[in-house]
CSV table of N, CA, C and O in Angstrom, one decimal:
chain,number,residue,atom,x,y,z
A,18,UNK,N,-26.2,-0.2,-33.2
A,18,UNK,CA,-25.0,0.3,-33.9
A,18,UNK,C,-24.2,1.2,-32.7
A,18,UNK,O,-24.8,2.0,-32.2
A,19,UNK,N,-22.9,0.9,-32.7
A,19,UNK,CA,-22.2,1.7,-31.8
A,19,UNK,C,-21.4,2.8,-32.7
A,19,UNK,O,-20.7,2.4,-33.7
A,20,UNK,N,-21.5,4.1,-32.3
A,20,UNK,CA,-20.8,5.3,-32.9
A,20,UNK,C,-19.4,5.3,-32.1
A,20,UNK,O,-19.3,4.8,-31.1
A,21,UNK,N,-18.5,5.8,-33.0
A,21,UNK,CA,-17.1,5.9,-32.4
A,21,UNK,C,-17.1,6.6,-31.1
A,21,UNK,O,-16.4,6.1,-30.2
A,22,UNK,N,-18.0,7.6,-30.9
A,22,UNK,CA,-17.9,8.3,-29.4
A,22,UNK,C,-18.5,7.4,-28.5
A,22,UNK,O,-18.3,7.9,-27.3
A,23,UNK,N,-19.1,6.4,-28.8
A,23,UNK,CA,-19.9,5.6,-27.9
A,23,UNK,C,-19.1,4.2,-27.7
A,23,UNK,O,-19.7,3.3,-27.0
A,24,UNK,N,-17.9,4.1,-28.3
A,24,UNK,CA,-17.1,2.8,-28.2
A,24,UNK,C,-16.9,2.4,-26.7
A,24,UNK,O,-16.6,3.4,-25.9
A,25,UNK,N,-16.9,1.1,-26.3
A,25,UNK,CA,-16.6,0.9,-25.1
A,25,UNK,C,-15.2,1.1,-24.7
A,25,UNK,O,-14.3,1.2,-25.5
A,26,UNK,N,-14.9,1.0,-23.3
A,26,UNK,CA,-13.5,1.3,-23.1
A,26,UNK,C,-12.6,0.2,-23.5
A,26,UNK,O,-13.0,-0.9,-23.4
A,27,UNK,N,-11.3,0.4,-23.8
A,27,UNK,CA,-10.5,-0.6,-24.2
A,27,UNK,C,-10.2,-1.5,-23.1
A,27,UNK,O,-10.1,-1.0,-21.9
A,28,UNK,N,-9.8,-2.7,-23.2
A,28,UNK,CA,-9.5,-3.7,-22.2
A,28,UNK,C,-8.3,-3.3,-21.4
A,28,UNK,O,-8.3,-3.7,-20.2
A,29,UNK,N,-7.4,-2.5,-22.0
A,29,UNK,CA,-6.2,-2.2,-21.0
A,29,UNK,C,-6.6,-1.2,-19.9
A,29,UNK,O,-6.0,-1.3,-18.9
A,30,UNK,N,-7.7,-0.4,-20.3
A,30,UNK,CA,-8.0,0.5,-19.1
A,30,UNK,C,-8.8,-0.3,-18.0
A,30,UNK,O,-8.6,0.1,-16.8
A,31,UNK,N,-9.6,-1.3,-18.4
A,31,UNK,CA,-10.1,-2.2,-17.6
A,31,UNK,C,-9.2,-3.0,-16.6
A,31,UNK,O,-9.3,-3.1,-15.5
A,32,UNK,N,-8.3,-3.4,-17.2
A,32,UNK,CA,-7.2,-4.2,-16.6
A,32,UNK,C,-6.6,-3.4,-15.5
A,32,UNK,O,-6.1,-3.9,-14.5
A,33,UNK,N,-6.4,-2.1,-15.8
A,33,UNK,CA,-5.6,-1.2,-14.9
A,33,UNK,C,-6.6,-0.8,-13.7
A,33,UNK,O,-6.0,-0.2,-12.7
A,34,UNK,N,-7.7,-1.3,-13.7
A,34,UNK,CA,-8.7,-0.9,-12.4
A,34,UNK,C,-8.5,-2.1,-11.4
A,34,UNK,O,-8.9,-1.8,-10.3
A,35,UNK,N,-7.6,-2.9,-11.7
A,35,UNK,CA,-7.3,-4.0,-10.6
A,35,UNK,C,-5.7,-4.0,-10.4
A,35,UNK,O,-4.9,-3.8,-11.3
A,36,UNK,N,-5.4,-4.4,-9.2
A,36,UNK,CA,-3.9,-4.7,-8.9
A,36,UNK,C,-3.9,-6.1,-8.7
A,36,UNK,O,-4.6,-6.8,-8.1
A,37,UNK,N,-2.6,-6.8,-9.2
A,37,UNK,CA,-2.3,-8.0,-8.9
A,37,UNK,C,-1.9,-8.3,-7.6
A,37,UNK,O,-1.4,-7.2,-6.9
A,38,UNK,N,-1.6,-9.5,-7.1
A,38,UNK,CA,-1.2,-9.7,-5.8
A,38,UNK,C,0.3,-9.4,-5.7
A,38,UNK,O,0.9,-8.8,-4.7
A,39,UNK,N,1.0,-9.4,-6.9
A,39,UNK,CA,2.4,-9.1,-7.0
A,39,UNK,C,2.6,-7.6,-6.9
A,39,UNK,O,3.3,-7.2,-6.1
A,40,UNK,N,1.7,-6.9,-7.7
A,40,UNK,CA,1.6,-5.4,-7.5
A,40,UNK,C,1.4,-5.0,-6.1
A,40,UNK,O,2.0,-3.9,-5.6
A,41,UNK,N,0.5,-5.5,-5.5
A,41,UNK,CA,-0.1,-5.1,-4.1
A,41,UNK,C,1.2,-5.4,-3.1
A,41,UNK,O,1.4,-4.6,-2.3
A,42,UNK,N,1.9,-6.5,-3.3
A,42,UNK,CA,2.9,-6.9,-2.3
A,42,UNK,C,4.2,-5.8,-2.5
A,42,UNK,O,4.8,-5.5,-1.5
A,43,UNK,N,4.3,-5.3,-3.7
A,43,UNK,CA,5.4,-4.3,-4.0
A,43,UNK,C,4.9,-3.0,-3.2
A,43,UNK,O,5.8,-2.4,-2.6
A,44,UNK,N,3.7,-2.6,-3.4
A,44,UNK,CA,3.2,-1.4,-2.5
A,44,UNK,C,3.4,-1.6,-1.0
A,44,UNK,O,3.7,-0.7,-0.4
A,45,UNK,N,2.9,-2.8,-0.7
A,45,UNK,CA,2.8,-3.0,0.8
A,45,UNK,C,4.3,-3.3,1.6
A,45,UNK,O,4.5,-3.3,2.6
A,46,UNK,N,5.2,-3.6,0.6
A,46,UNK,CA,6.5,-4.1,1.1
A,46,UNK,C,6.6,-5.5,1.9
A,46,UNK,O,7.2,-5.5,2.7
A,47,UNK,N,5.7,-6.3,1.4
A,47,UNK,CA,5.7,-7.7,1.9
A,47,UNK,C,5.8,-8.7,0.7
A,47,UNK,O,5.7,-8.3,-0.4
A,48,UNK,N,5.7,-9.9,1.1
A,48,UNK,CA,5.8,-11.0,0.1
A,48,UNK,C,4.4,-11.1,-0.5
A,48,UNK,O,3.4,-10.9,-0.1
A,49,UNK,N,4.3,-11.8,-1.9
A,49,UNK,CA,3.2,-12.2,-2.4
A,49,UNK,C,2.5,-13.2,-1.5
A,49,UNK,O,1.2,-13.1,-1.5
A,50,UNK,N,3.2,-14.1,-1.0
A,50,UNK,CA,2.5,-15.1,-0.1
A,50,UNK,C,1.7,-14.5,1.2
A,50,UNK,O,0.7,-14.9,1.4
A,51,UNK,N,2.3,-13.4,1.6
A,51,UNK,CA,1.8,-12.7,2.7
A,51,UNK,C,0.5,-12.0,2.2
A,51,UNK,O,-0.5,-12.2,2.8
A,52,UNK,N,0.5,-11.3,1.0
A,52,UNK,CA,-0.7,-10.9,0.5
A,52,UNK,C,-1.9,-11.9,0.4
A,52,UNK,O,-3.0,-11.7,0.7
A,53,UNK,N,-1.4,-13.0,-0.1
A,53,UNK,CA,-2.5,-14.0,-0.4
A,53,UNK,C,-3.0,-14.6,0.8
A,53,UNK,O,-4.2,-14.8,1.0
A,54,UNK,N,-2.0,-14.7,2.0
A,54,UNK,CA,-2.7,-15.3,3.2
A,54,UNK,C,-3.4,-14.3,3.9
A,54,UNK,O,-4.3,-14.7,4.6
A,55,UNK,N,-3.3,-12.9,3.7
A,55,UNK,CA,-4.2,-12.0,4.4
A,55,UNK,C,-5.2,-11.2,3.4
A,55,UNK,O,-5.9,-10.2,3.7
A,56,UNK,N,-5.5,-11.9,2.2
A,56,UNK,CA,-6.2,-11.2,1.2
A,56,UNK,C,-7.6,-10.8,1.7
A,56,UNK,O,-8.1,-9.8,1.3
A,57,UNK,N,-8.2,-11.7,2.6
A,57,UNK,CA,-9.5,-11.2,3.0
A,57,UNK,C,-9.5,-10.2,4.0
A,57,UNK,O,-10.7,-9.5,4.1
A,58,UNK,N,-8.4,-9.8,4.5
A,58,UNK,CA,-8.3,-8.5,5.2
A,58,UNK,C,-8.0,-7.2,4.6
A,58,UNK,O,-8.1,-6.1,5.2
A,59,UNK,N,-7.7,-7.4,3.3
A,59,UNK,CA,-7.3,-6.3,2.5
A,59,UNK,C,-8.5,-5.8,1.7
A,59,UNK,O,-9.2,-6.6,1.0
A,60,UNK,N,-8.9,-4.5,1.6
A,60,UNK,CA,-10.0,-4.0,1.0
A,60,UNK,C,-10.1,-4.1,-0.5
A,60,UNK,O,-8.8,-4.1,-1.2
A,61,UNK,N,-11.1,-4.5,-1.2
A,61,UNK,CA,-11.1,-4.5,-2.7
A,61,UNK,C,-10.7,-5.8,-3.2
A,61,UNK,O,-10.6,-6.0,-4.4
A,62,UNK,N,-10.7,-6.8,-2.3
A,62,UNK,CA,-10.5,-8.2,-2.9
A,62,UNK,C,-11.3,-8.6,-3.9
A,62,UNK,O,-12.6,-8.7,-3.8
A,63,UNK,N,-10.8,-9.2,-5.1
A,63,UNK,CA,-11.7,-9.7,-6.1
A,63,UNK,C,-11.1,-11.0,-6.5
A,63,UNK,O,-9.9,-11.1,-7.0
A,64,UNK,N,-11.6,-12.1,-6.1
A,64,UNK,CA,-11.0,-13.4,-6.5
A,64,UNK,C,-11.5,-13.7,-7.9
A,64,UNK,O,-12.8,-13.7,-8.2
A,65,UNK,N,-10.6,-14.1,-8.7
A,65,UNK,CA,-10.9,-14.5,-10.2
A,65,UNK,C,-10.4,-16.0,-10.3
A,65,UNK,O,-9.1,-16.1,-10.7
A,66,UNK,N,-11.0,-16.8,-9.9
A,66,UNK,CA,-10.5,-18.3,-10.0
A,66,UNK,C,-9.5,-18.3,-8.9
A,66,UNK,O,-9.8,-18.0,-7.7
A,67,UNK,N,-8.3,-18.9,-9.3
A,67,UNK,CA,-7.2,-19.0,-8.2
A,67,UNK,C,-6.4,-17.6,-8.3
A,67,UNK,O,-5.3,-17.6,-7.5
A,68,UNK,N,-6.8,-16.6,-9.1
A,68,UNK,CA,-6.0,-15.3,-9.1
A,68,UNK,C,-6.5,-14.4,-7.9
A,68,UNK,O,-7.8,-14.3,-7.6
A,69,UNK,N,-5.7,-13.7,-7.4
A,69,UNK,CA,-6.0,-12.8,-6.4
A,69,UNK,C,-5.8,-11.2,-7.0
A,69,UNK,O,-4.8,-10.8,-7.5
A,70,UNK,N,-7.0,-10.5,-7.1
A,70,UNK,CA,-7.0,-9.2,-7.6
A,70,UNK,C,-7.6,-8.2,-6.6
A,70,UNK,O,-8.4,-8.6,-5.9
A,71,UNK,N,-7.1,-7.1,-6.8
A,71,UNK,CA,-7.6,-5.9,-5.8
A,71,UNK,C,-8.0,-4.7,-6.4
A,71,UNK,O,-7.2,-4.2,-7.4
A,72,UNK,N,-9.2,-4.3,-6.3
A,72,UNK,CA,-9.8,-3.0,-6.7
A,72,UNK,C,-8.9,-1.8,-6.3
A,72,UNK,O,-8.6,-1.7,-5.2
A,73,UNK,N,-8.4,-1.0,-7.3
A,73,UNK,CA,-7.5,0.0,-7.0
A,73,UNK,C,-8.2,1.2,-6.0
A,73,UNK,O,-7.6,1.5,-5.1
A,74,UNK,N,-9.4,1.4,-6.3
A,74,UNK,CA,-10.2,2.5,-5.4
A,74,UNK,C,-10.1,2.1,-4.1
A,74,UNK,O,-9.7,3.0,-3.2
A,75,UNK,N,-10.5,1.1,-3.4
A,75,UNK,CA,-10.5,0.7,-2.0
A,75,UNK,C,-9.0,0.6,-1.5
A,75,UNK,O,-8.9,1.0,-0.4
A,76,UNK,N,-8.2,0.0,-2.3
A,76,UNK,CA,-6.8,0.0,-1.8
A,76,UNK,C,-6.2,1.6,-1.7
A,76,UNK,O,-5.5,1.7,-0.6
A,77,UNK,N,-6.4,2.3,-2.7
A,77,UNK,CA,-6.0,3.6,-2.6
A,77,UNK,C,-6.6,4.4,-1.4
A,77,UNK,O,-5.9,5.1,-0.7
A,78,UNK,N,-7.9,4.1,-1.0
A,78,UNK,CA,-8.5,4.9,-0.1
A,78,UNK,C,-7.8,4.2,1.4
A,78,UNK,O,-7.6,5.2,2.4
A,79,UNK,N,-7.6,3.1,1.4
A,79,UNK,CA,-7.2,2.3,2.6
A,79,UNK,C,-5.7,2.7,2.9
A,79,UNK,O,-5.4,3.3,4.0
A,80,UNK,N,-4.9,2.9,1.9
A,80,UNK,CA,-3.5,3.3,2.0
A,80,UNK,C,-3.2,4.8,1.9
A,80,UNK,O,-2.2,5.3,2.3
A,81,UNK,N,-4.2,5.6,1.5
A,81,UNK,CA,-4.0,7.1,1.2
A,81,UNK,C,-3.2,7.3,-0.1
A,81,UNK,O,-2.5,8.3,-0.1
A,82,UNK,N,-3.0,6.4,-1.0
A,82,UNK,CA,-2.3,6.5,-2.1
A,82,UNK,C,-1.8,5.1,-2.6
A,82,UNK,O,-1.8,4.1,-1.8
A,83,UNK,N,-1.2,5.1,-3.8
A,83,UNK,CA,-0.6,3.7,-4.2
A,83,UNK,C,1.0,3.8,-4.4
A,83,UNK,O,1.6,3.0,-4.9
A,84,UNK,N,1.5,4.8,-3.6
A,84,UNK,CA,3.1,4.8,-3.6
A,84,UNK,C,3.4,3.6,-2.6
A,84,UNK,O,2.8,3.4,-1.5
A,85,UNK,N,4.6,3.0,-2.8
A,85,UNK,CA,5.2,1.9,-1.9
A,85,UNK,C,5.2,2.5,-0.3
A,85,UNK,O,5.8,3.5,-0.3
A,86,UNK,N,4.7,1.6,0.5
A,86,UNK,CA,4.9,2.0,1.8
A,86,UNK,C,6.4,2.0,2.3
A,86,UNK,O,7.2,1.4,1.8
A,87,UNK,N,6.6,2.8,3.3
A,87,UNK,CA,7.9,3.0,3.9
A,87,UNK,C,8.0,2.0,5.1
A,87,UNK,O,7.1,1.9,5.8
A,88,UNK,N,9.2,1.3,5.2
A,88,UNK,CA,9.4,0.4,6.4
A,88,UNK,C,10.2,1.0,7.6
A,88,UNK,O,10.7,2.4,7.3
A,89,UNK,N,10.4,0.6,8.5
A,89,UNK,CA,11.2,1.2,9.7
A,89,UNK,C,12.7,1.7,9.3
A,89,UNK,O,13.2,2.7,9.6
A,90,UNK,N,13.4,0.8,8.4
A,90,UNK,CA,14.7,1.0,8.0
A,90,UNK,C,14.7,2.3,7.1
A,90,UNK,O,15.8,3.0,7.1
A,91,UNK,N,13.6,2.6,6.4
A,91,UNK,CA,13.5,3.8,5.7
A,91,UNK,C,13.1,5.2,6.4
A,91,UNK,O,13.7,6.2,6.2
A,92,UNK,N,12.4,4.9,7.5
A,92,UNK,CA,11.9,6.0,8.4
A,92,UNK,C,12.9,6.6,9.4
A,92,UNK,O,13.1,7.7,9.6
A,93,UNK,N,13.7,5.5,9.9
A,93,UNK,CA,14.7,6.0,11.0
A,93,UNK,C,15.7,7.1,10.6
A,93,UNK,O,16.0,8.0,11.3
A,94,UNK,N,16.3,6.8,9.4
A,94,UNK,CA,17.3,8.0,9.0
A,94,UNK,C,16.6,9.4,8.9
A,94,UNK,O,17.1,10.4,9.1
A,95,UNK,N,15.3,9.3,8.4
A,95,UNK,CA,14.8,10.6,8.2
A,95,UNK,C,14.3,11.1,9.5
A,95,UNK,O,14.2,12.5,9.6
A,96,UNK,N,14.1,10.5,10.5
A,96,UNK,CA,13.9,10.9,12.0
A,96,UNK,C,15.1,11.1,12.7
A,96,UNK,O,15.0,11.7,13.8
A,97,UNK,N,16.1,10.7,12.2
A,97,UNK,CA,17.5,10.8,12.8
A,97,UNK,C,17.3,9.9,14.2
A,97,UNK,O,17.9,10.5,15.3
A,98,UNK,N,16.9,8.8,14.2
A,98,UNK,CA,16.7,7.9,15.3
A,98,UNK,C,17.1,6.6,14.9
A,98,UNK,O,17.2,6.2,13.6
A,99,UNK,N,17.6,5.7,15.8
A,99,UNK,CA,17.8,4.4,15.5
A,99,UNK,C,16.5,3.5,15.2
A,99,UNK,O,15.5,3.9,15.4
A,100,UNK,N,16.7,2.5,14.2
A,100,UNK,CA,15.7,1.6,13.8
A,100,UNK,C,14.8,1.1,15.1
A,100,UNK,O,13.5,1.1,15.0
A,101,UNK,N,15.5,0.7,16.0
A,101,UNK,CA,14.9,0.0,17.4
A,101,UNK,C,13.9,1.1,17.9
A,101,UNK,O,12.9,0.8,18.4
A,102,UNK,N,14.3,2.5,17.7
A,102,UNK,CA,13.3,3.6,18.3
A,102,UNK,C,12.2,3.6,17.5
A,102,UNK,O,10.9,3.8,18.0
A,103,UNK,N,12.2,3.3,16.1
A,103,UNK,CA,11.0,3.4,15.3
A,103,UNK,C,10.1,2.3,15.6
A,103,UNK,O,8.8,2.5,15.7
A,104,UNK,N,10.6,1.2,15.9
A,104,UNK,CA,9.8,-0.1,16.3
A,104,UNK,C,8.9,0.2,17.5
A,104,UNK,O,7.9,-0.1,17.7
A,105,UNK,N,9.7,0.7,18.6
A,105,UNK,CA,9.2,1.1,19.9
A,105,UNK,C,8.2,2.1,19.9
A,105,UNK,O,7.3,2.1,20.8
A,106,UNK,N,8.4,3.0,18.9
A,106,UNK,CA,7.5,4.1,18.9
A,106,UNK,C,6.5,4.3,17.7
A,106,UNK,O,6.0,5.3,17.6
A,107,UNK,N,6.4,3.2,17.1
A,107,UNK,CA,5.8,3.3,15.7
A,107,UNK,C,4.2,3.9,15.7
A,107,UNK,O,3.9,4.5,14.9
A,108,UNK,N,3.6,3.6,16.8
A,108,UNK,CA,2.3,4.0,16.9
A,108,UNK,C,2.2,5.6,17.1
A,108,UNK,O,1.1,6.0,16.8
A,109,UNK,N,3.1,6.1,17.3
A,109,UNK,CA,3.2,7.6,17.6
A,109,UNK,C,3.6,8.3,16.3
A,109,UNK,O,3.6,9.5,16.3
A,110,UNK,N,4.1,7.6,15.2
A,110,UNK,CA,4.6,8.2,14.1
A,110,UNK,C,3.4,8.3,13.1
A,110,UNK,O,2.7,7.2,12.8
A,111,UNK,N,3.0,9.5,12.7
A,111,UNK,CA,1.9,9.6,11.7
A,111,UNK,C,2.1,8.7,10.4
A,111,UNK,O,3.2,8.7,9.9
A,112,UNK,N,1.2,8.2,10.0
A,112,UNK,CA,1.0,7.3,8.8
A,112,UNK,C,1.5,5.8,9.0
A,112,UNK,O,1.5,5.0,8.1
A,113,UNK,N,1.3,5.5,10.3
A,113,UNK,CA,1.6,4.3,10.8
A,113,UNK,C,0.6,3.2,10.4
A,113,UNK,O,-0.6,3.6,10.5
A,114,UNK,N,0.9,2.0,9.9
A,114,UNK,CA,0.0,1.0,9.6
A,114,UNK,C,0.7,-0.4,9.9
A,114,UNK,O,1.9,-0.6,9.8
A,115,UNK,N,-0.1,-1.2,10.6
A,115,UNK,CA,0.4,-2.5,11.0
A,115,UNK,C,-0.1,-3.6,10.0
A,115,UNK,O,-1.3,-3.7,9.8
A,116,UNK,N,0.8,-4.3,9.4
A,116,UNK,CA,0.4,-5.4,8.4
A,116,UNK,C,0.9,-6.8,9.2
A,116,UNK,O,1.9,-7.2,9.0
A,117,UNK,N,0.0,-7.3,10.0
A,117,UNK,CA,0.5,-8.5,10.8
A,117,UNK,C,1.6,-8.0,11.7
A,117,UNK,O,1.5,-7.1,12.6
A,118,UNK,N,2.7,-8.7,11.5
A,118,UNK,CA,3.8,-8.4,12.4
A,118,UNK,C,4.8,-7.4,11.6
A,118,UNK,O,5.6,-7.0,12.3
A,119,UNK,N,4.4,-7.0,10.6
A,119,UNK,CA,5.2,-5.8,9.8
A,119,UNK,C,4.6,-4.5,10.2
A,119,UNK,O,3.5,-4.4,10.4
A,120,UNK,N,5.5,-3.5,10.3
A,120,UNK,CA,5.0,-2.1,10.6
A,120,UNK,C,5.4,-1.4,9.2
A,120,UNK,O,6.5,-1.6,8.7
A,121,UNK,N,4.5,-0.6,8.8
A,121,UNK,CA,4.7,0.2,7.5
A,121,UNK,C,4.3,1.6,7.8
A,121,UNK,O,3.4,1.8,8.6
A,122,UNK,N,4.7,2.5,6.9
A,122,UNK,CA,4.3,3.9,6.9
A,122,UNK,C,3.8,4.4,5.7
A,122,UNK,O,4.4,4.2,4.7
A,123,UNK,N,2.7,5.2,5.7
A,123,UNK,CA,2.0,5.7,4.5
A,123,UNK,C,3.0,7.0,4.0
A,123,UNK,O,3.0,7.9,4.9
A,124,UNK,N,3.5,6.9,2.8
A,124,UNK,CA,4.5,7.9,2.5
A,124,UNK,C,3.9,9.4,2.5
A,124,UNK,O,4.6,10.3,3.0
A,125,UNK,N,2.7,9.5,2.0
A,125,UNK,CA,2.1,11.0,2.0
A,125,UNK,C,1.9,11.6,3.2
A,125,UNK,O,2.4,12.6,3.7
A,126,UNK,N,1.5,10.8,4.3
A,126,UNK,CA,1.2,11.3,5.5
A,126,UNK,C,2.6,11.5,6.2
A,126,UNK,O,2.5,12.5,7.0
A,127,UNK,N,3.6,10.5,6.3
A,127,UNK,CA,4.6,10.8,6.8
A,127,UNK,C,5.5,12.0,6.2
A,127,UNK,O,6.0,12.7,7.0
A,128,UNK,N,5.4,12.1,5.0
A,128,UNK,CA,6.0,13.4,4.3
A,128,UNK,C,5.4,14.6,4.8
A,128,UNK,O,6.3,15.6,5.0
A,129,UNK,N,4.1,14.8,5.0
A,129,UNK,CA,3.5,16.0,5.7
A,129,UNK,C,4.0,16.2,7.0
A,129,UNK,O,4.3,17.3,7.4
A,130,UNK,N,4.1,15.1,7.7
A,130,UNK,CA,4.7,15.1,9.1
A,130,UNK,C,6.0,15.8,9.2
A,130,UNK,O,6.4,16.5,10.0
A,131,UNK,N,6.9,15.2,8.3
A,131,UNK,CA,8.4,15.6,8.3
A,131,UNK,C,8.5,16.9,7.7
A,131,UNK,O,9.2,17.8,8.2
A,132,UNK,N,7.6,17.2,6.7
A,132,UNK,CA,7.6,18.7,6.3
A,132,UNK,C,7.3,19.7,7.1
A,132,UNK,O,7.7,20.8,7.2
A,133,UNK,N,6.6,19.4,8.2
A,133,UNK,CA,6.2,20.3,9.3
A,133,UNK,C,7.1,20.4,10.4
A,133,UNK,O,6.9,21.0,11.5
A,134,UNK,N,8.1,19.5,10.5
A,134,UNK,CA,9.0,19.4,11.5
A,134,UNK,C,10.5,20.0,11.2
A,134,UNK,O,11.2,19.5,10.5
A,135,UNK,N,10.8,21.1,12.0
A,135,UNK,CA,12.2,21.7,11.7
A,135,UNK,C,13.2,20.6,12.2
A,135,UNK,O,14.2,20.6,11.7
A,136,UNK,N,13.0,19.8,13.4
A,136,UNK,CA,14.0,19.1,13.7
A,136,UNK,C,14.4,18.0,13.0
A,136,UNK,O,15.6,17.4,13.0
A,137,UNK,N,13.5,17.6,11.9
A,137,UNK,CA,13.8,16.5,11.1
A,137,UNK,C,14.3,16.9,9.7
A,137,UNK,O,14.4,16.2,8.9
A,138,UNK,N,14.5,18.3,9.5
A,138,UNK,CA,14.9,18.8,8.3
A,138,UNK,C,16.4,18.5,7.9
A,138,UNK,O,17.1,18.3,8.7
């Protein structure tokens, strides 16, 4: 017998423990096809038949949050530099992550970097 206080978690909470490939592509700023092609390299992969799902916790740990990553075009104006400079110096910018040929930046880490820099205010 299950008492009300011991009822299992609703299925909606369980469903939110996973990200779909579409949701992850939005966070990473890449196409869904890219996510599927590189799924084995992304932490938390859970194959459900032909569906690609990703556990939130490993993805969150890998990215440092679930906010959409920033691309070079978004970073350049904040640094007051050309986009070409961001590409040439990406590895020196805090929060940098390479996704194949794409470069992205973790927003929380980049925000802390910008917040501590008077030149970029």
